[in-house]
């Protein structure tokens, strides 16, 4: 399994907008990707901003490419997200999940 990690920052005024976008539009899009295995959105206060860390799980890098395109390290940041965020990572990282301790 592959974990895809990305971060974005929002003002406190627009953080809920980004979270709603993730819960609705991003979730809907991901549900249609074969090999999608789940996602987590982490949220924490970071000074005057809110930092989000998105971790999405896919069966393989081929499945990641279906979501991200031929350059899988390029961040996918839709217009709705760009309006809510103040900045974001342009590149993402991918990690092989070697231990999964879910109950």
mmCIF file with all atom_site columns, C-alpha atoms in Angstrom:
data_model
loop_
_atom_site.group_PDB
_atom_site.id
_atom_site.type_symbol
_atom_site.label_atom_id
_atom_site.label_alt_id
_atom_site.label_comp_id
_atom_site.label_asym_id
_atom_site.label_entity_id
_atom_site.label_seq_id
_atom_site.pdbx_PDB_ins_code
_atom_site.Cartn_x
_atom_site.Cartn_y
_atom_site.Cartn_z
_atom_site.occupancy
_atom_site.B_iso_or_equiv
_atom_site.pdbx_formal_charge
_atom_site.auth_seq_id
_atom_site.auth_comp_id
_atom_site.auth_asym_id
_atom_site.auth_atom_id
_atom_site.pdbx_PDB_model_num
ATOM 1   C CA . UNK A 1 1   ? 0.000   0.000  0.000   1.00 0.00 ? 1   UNK A CA 1
ATOM 2   C CA . UNK A 1 2   ? 1.156   3.538  -0.791  1.00 0.00 ? 2   UNK A CA 1
ATOM 3   C CA . UNK A 1 3   ? 0.574   6.555  1.479   1.00 0.00 ? 3   UNK A CA 1
ATOM 4   C CA . UNK A 1 4   ? 0.490   9.917  -0.328  1.00 0.00 ? 4   UNK A CA 1
ATOM 5   C CA . UNK A 1 5   ? 1.212   12.879 1.984   1.00 0.00 ? 5   UNK A CA 1
ATOM 6   C CA . UNK A 1 6   ? 0.598   16.562 1.326   1.00 0.00 ? 6   UNK A CA 1
ATOM 7   C CA . UNK A 1 7   ? 0.229   19.743 3.413   1.00 0.00 ? 7   UNK A CA 1
ATOM 8   C CA . UNK A 1 8   ? -1.705  22.963 2.978   1.00 0.00 ? 8   UNK A CA 1
ATOM 9   C CA . UNK A 1 9   ? -2.281  26.007 5.182   1.00 0.00 ? 9   UNK A CA 1
ATOM 10  C CA . UNK A 1 10  ? -5.392  28.141 5.574   1.00 0.00 ? 10  UNK A CA 1
ATOM 11  C CA . UNK A 1 11  ? -6.313  31.187 7.583   1.00 0.00 ? 11  UNK A CA 1
ATOM 12  C CA . UNK A 1 12  ? -8.540  30.489 10.568  1.00 0.00 ? 12  UNK A CA 1
ATOM 13  C CA . UNK A 1 13  ? -11.329 32.246 8.616   1.00 0.00 ? 13  UNK A CA 1
ATOM 14  C CA . UNK A 1 14  ? -11.192 29.782 5.683   1.00 0.00 ? 14  UNK A CA 1
ATOM 15  C CA . UNK A 1 15  ? -9.991  26.569 7.362   1.00 0.00 ? 15  UNK A CA 1
ATOM 16  C CA . UNK A 1 16  ? -13.522 25.192 7.695   1.00 0.00 ? 16  UNK A CA 1
ATOM 17  C CA . UNK A 1 17  ? -14.075 25.899 3.981   1.00 0.00 ? 17  UNK A CA 1
ATOM 18  C CA . UNK A 1 18  ? -11.068 23.765 3.082   1.00 0.00 ? 18  UNK A CA 1
ATOM 19  C CA . UNK A 1 19  ? -12.150 20.964 5.402   1.00 0.00 ? 19  UNK A CA 1
ATOM 20  C CA . UNK A 1 20  ? -15.624 20.979 3.846   1.00 0.00 ? 20  UNK A CA 1
ATOM 21  C CA . UNK A 1 21  ? -14.069 20.837 0.356   1.00 0.00 ? 21  UNK A CA 1
ATOM 22  C CA . UNK A 1 22  ? -11.996 17.809 1.401   1.00 0.00 ? 22  UNK A CA 1
ATOM 23  C CA . UNK A 1 23  ? -14.969 16.050 2.983   1.00 0.00 ? 23  UNK A CA 1
ATOM 24  C CA . UNK A 1 24  ? -17.186 16.582 -0.049  1.00 0.00 ? 24  UNK A CA 1
ATOM 25  C CA . UNK A 1 25  ? -15.450 17.181 -3.401  1.00 0.00 ? 25  UNK A CA 1
ATOM 26  C CA . UNK A 1 26  ? -12.136 15.423 -2.683  1.00 0.00 ? 26  UNK A CA 1
ATOM 27  C CA . UNK A 1 27  ? -13.889 12.482 -1.028  1.00 0.00 ? 27  UNK A CA 1
ATOM 28  C CA . UNK A 1 28  ? -16.293 12.108 -3.967  1.00 0.00 ? 28  UNK A CA 1
ATOM 29  C CA . UNK A 1 29  ? -13.442 12.134 -6.490  1.00 0.00 ? 29  UNK A CA 1
ATOM 30  C CA . UNK A 1 30  ? -11.340 9.625  -4.537  1.00 0.00 ? 30  UNK A CA 1
ATOM 31  C CA . UNK A 1 31  ? -14.230 7.162  -4.200  1.00 0.00 ? 31  UNK A CA 1
ATOM 32  C CA . UNK A 1 32  ? -14.132 6.680  -7.975  1.00 0.00 ? 32  UNK A CA 1
ATOM 33  C CA . UNK A 1 33  ? -10.431 5.751  -8.122  1.00 0.00 ? 33  UNK A CA 1
ATOM 34  C CA . UNK A 1 34  ? -9.776  2.013  -8.329  1.00 0.00 ? 34  UNK A CA 1
ATOM 35  C CA . UNK A 1 35  ? -7.188  1.142  -5.715  1.00 0.00 ? 35  UNK A CA 1
ATOM 36  C CA . UNK A 1 36  ? -8.159  3.978  -3.350  1.00 0.00 ? 36  UNK A CA 1
ATOM 37  C CA . UNK A 1 37  ? -7.861  2.563  0.182   1.00 0.00 ? 37  UNK A CA 1
ATOM 38  C CA . UNK A 1 38  ? -8.870  5.479  2.403   1.00 0.00 ? 38  UNK A CA 1
ATOM 39  C CA . UNK A 1 39  ? -7.785  8.937  3.516   1.00 0.00 ? 39  UNK A CA 1
ATOM 40  C CA . UNK A 1 40  ? -7.110  10.959 6.633   1.00 0.00 ? 40  UNK A CA 1
ATOM 41  C CA . UNK A 1 41  ? -7.123  14.737 6.969   1.00 0.00 ? 41  UNK A CA 1
ATOM 42  C CA . UNK A 1 42  ? -5.134  16.010 9.936   1.00 0.00 ? 42  UNK A CA 1
ATOM 43  C CA . UNK A 1 43  ? -5.703  19.532 11.255  1.00 0.00 ? 43  UNK A CA 1
ATOM 44  C CA . UNK A 1 44  ? -3.629  21.589 13.670  1.00 0.00 ? 44  UNK A CA 1
ATOM 45  C CA . UNK A 1 45  ? -3.180  25.221 14.601  1.00 0.00 ? 45  UNK A CA 1
ATOM 46  C CA . UNK A 1 46  ? 0.130   26.543 13.275  1.00 0.00 ? 46  UNK A CA 1
ATOM 47  C CA . UNK A 1 47  ? 0.645   30.084 14.532  1.00 0.00 ? 47  UNK A CA 1
ATOM 48  C CA . UNK A 1 48  ? -1.961  32.311 12.867  1.00 0.00 ? 48  UNK A CA 1
ATOM 49  C CA . UNK A 1 49  ? -2.872  29.593 10.370  1.00 0.00 ? 49  UNK A CA 1
ATOM 50  C CA . UNK A 1 50  ? -4.356  26.125 10.333  1.00 0.00 ? 50  UNK A CA 1
ATOM 51  C CA . UNK A 1 51  ? -2.175  23.410 8.806   1.00 0.00 ? 51  UNK A CA 1
ATOM 52  C CA . UNK A 1 52  ? -3.799  20.452 7.094   1.00 0.00 ? 52  UNK A CA 1
ATOM 53  C CA . UNK A 1 53  ? -1.974  17.227 6.354   1.00 0.00 ? 53  UNK A CA 1
ATOM 54  C CA . UNK A 1 54  ? -3.684  14.937 3.879   1.00 0.00 ? 54  UNK A CA 1
ATOM 55  C CA . UNK A 1 55  ? -2.741  11.266 3.832   1.00 0.00 ? 55  UNK A CA 1
ATOM 56  C CA . UNK A 1 56  ? -4.382  9.213  1.118   1.00 0.00 ? 56  UNK A CA 1
ATOM 57  C CA . UNK A 1 57  ? -3.852  5.499  0.673   1.00 0.00 ? 57  UNK A CA 1
ATOM 58  C CA . UNK A 1 58  ? -3.688  3.634  -2.615  1.00 0.00 ? 58  UNK A CA 1
ATOM 59  C CA . UNK A 1 59  ? -2.948  0.051  -3.556  1.00 0.00 ? 59  UNK A CA 1
ATOM 60  C CA . UNK A 1 60  ? -0.121  0.974  -5.949  1.00 0.00 ? 60  UNK A CA 1
ATOM 61  C CA . UNK A 1 61  ? 1.671   3.851  -7.652  1.00 0.00 ? 61  UNK A CA 1
ATOM 62  C CA . UNK A 1 62  ? -0.330  3.054  -10.787 1.00 0.00 ? 62  UNK A CA 1
ATOM 63  C CA . UNK A 1 63  ? -3.478  3.885  -8.809  1.00 0.00 ? 63  UNK A CA 1
ATOM 64  C CA . UNK A 1 64  ? -1.835  7.104  -7.565  1.00 0.00 ? 64  UNK A CA 1
ATOM 65  C CA . UNK A 1 65  ? -1.201  8.083  -11.206 1.00 0.00 ? 65  UNK A CA 1
ATOM 66  C CA . UNK A 1 66  ? -4.899  7.658  -11.995 1.00 0.00 ? 66  UNK A CA 1
ATOM 67  C CA . UNK A 1 67  ? -5.555  10.304 -9.340  1.00 0.00 ? 67  UNK A CA 1
ATOM 68  C CA . UNK A 1 68  ? -2.526  12.575 -9.840  1.00 0.00 ? 68  UNK A CA 1
ATOM 69  C CA . UNK A 1 69  ? -1.521  12.119 -13.475 1.00 0.00 ? 69  UNK A CA 1
ATOM 70  C CA . UNK A 1 70  ? 1.802   11.147 -14.991 1.00 0.00 ? 70  UNK A CA 1
ATOM 71  C CA . UNK A 1 71  ? 3.811   13.233 -12.494 1.00 0.00 ? 71  UNK A CA 1
ATOM 72  C CA . UNK A 1 72  ? 2.563   11.659 -9.263  1.00 0.00 ? 72  UNK A CA 1
ATOM 73  C CA . UNK A 1 73  ? 4.652   13.971 -7.064  1.00 0.00 ? 73  UNK A CA 1
ATOM 74  C CA . UNK A 1 74  ? 2.780   17.021 -8.397  1.00 0.00 ? 74  UNK A CA 1
ATOM 75  C CA . UNK A 1 75  ? 0.183   18.202 -5.889  1.00 0.00 ? 75  UNK A CA 1
ATOM 76  C CA . UNK A 1 76  ? -3.455  18.124 -6.994  1.00 0.00 ? 76  UNK A CA 1
ATOM 77  C CA . UNK A 1 77  ? -4.971  21.383 -5.684  1.00 0.00 ? 77  UNK A CA 1
ATOM 78  C CA . UNK A 1 78  ? -8.351  22.242 -7.170  1.00 0.00 ? 78  UNK A CA 1
ATOM 79  C CA . UNK A 1 79  ? -9.621  25.814 -7.542  1.00 0.00 ? 79  UNK A CA 1
ATOM 80  C CA . UNK A 1 80  ? -11.927 25.495 -4.528  1.00 0.00 ? 80  UNK A CA 1
ATOM 81  C CA . UNK A 1 81  ? -8.967  24.482 -2.377  1.00 0.00 ? 81  UNK A CA 1
ATOM 82  C CA . UNK A 1 82  ? -6.803  27.290 -3.778  1.00 0.00 ? 82  UNK A CA 1
ATOM 83  C CA . UNK A 1 83  ? -9.430  29.827 -2.699  1.00 0.00 ? 83  UNK A CA 1
ATOM 84  C CA . UNK A 1 84  ? -9.492  28.460 0.866   1.00 0.00 ? 84  UNK A CA 1
ATOM 85  C CA . UNK A 1 85  ? -5.750  27.931 1.340   1.00 0.00 ? 85  UNK A CA 1
ATOM 86  C CA . UNK A 1 86  ? -3.060  30.565 1.814   1.00 0.00 ? 86  UNK A CA 1
ATOM 87  C CA . UNK A 1 87  ? -0.250  28.241 0.692   1.00 0.00 ? 87  UNK A CA 1
ATOM 88  C CA . UNK A 1 88  ? 0.428   24.570 0.026   1.00 0.00 ? 88  UNK A CA 1
ATOM 89  C CA . UNK A 1 89  ? 3.111   22.085 -0.867  1.00 0.00 ? 89  UNK A CA 1
ATOM 90  C CA . UNK A 1 90  ? 3.546   21.976 -4.643  1.00 0.00 ? 90  UNK A CA 1
ATOM 91  C CA . UNK A 1 91  ? 5.050   18.490 -4.357  1.00 0.00 ? 91  UNK A CA 1
ATOM 92  C CA . UNK A 1 92  ? 3.834   15.488 -2.384  1.00 0.00 ? 92  UNK A CA 1
ATOM 93  C CA . UNK A 1 93  ? 5.675   12.520 -0.952  1.00 0.00 ? 93  UNK A CA 1
ATOM 94  C CA . UNK A 1 94  ? 4.834   8.848  -1.296  1.00 0.00 ? 94  UNK A CA 1
ATOM 95  C CA . UNK A 1 95  ? 5.668   6.213  1.276   1.00 0.00 ? 95  UNK A CA 1
ATOM 96  C CA . UNK A 1 96  ? 5.296   2.458  1.267   1.00 0.00 ? 96  UNK A CA 1
ATOM 97  C CA . UNK A 1 97  ? 3.138   1.385  4.201   1.00 0.00 ? 97  UNK A CA 1
ATOM 98  C CA . UNK A 1 98  ? 5.172   -1.328 5.894   1.00 0.00 ? 98  UNK A CA 1
ATOM 99  C CA . UNK A 1 99  ? 3.239   -1.660 9.181   1.00 0.00 ? 99  UNK A CA 1
ATOM 100 C CA . UNK A 1 100 ? -0.500  -1.066 9.673   1.00 0.00 ? 100 UNK A CA 1
ATOM 101 C CA . UNK A 1 101 ? -1.631  -1.301 13.304  1.00 0.00 ? 101 UNK A CA 1
ATOM 102 C CA . UNK A 1 102 ? -5.322  -0.543 12.913  1.00 0.00 ? 102 UNK A CA 1
ATOM 103 C CA . UNK A 1 103 ? -7.485  -2.623 15.288  1.00 0.00 ? 103 UNK A CA 1
#
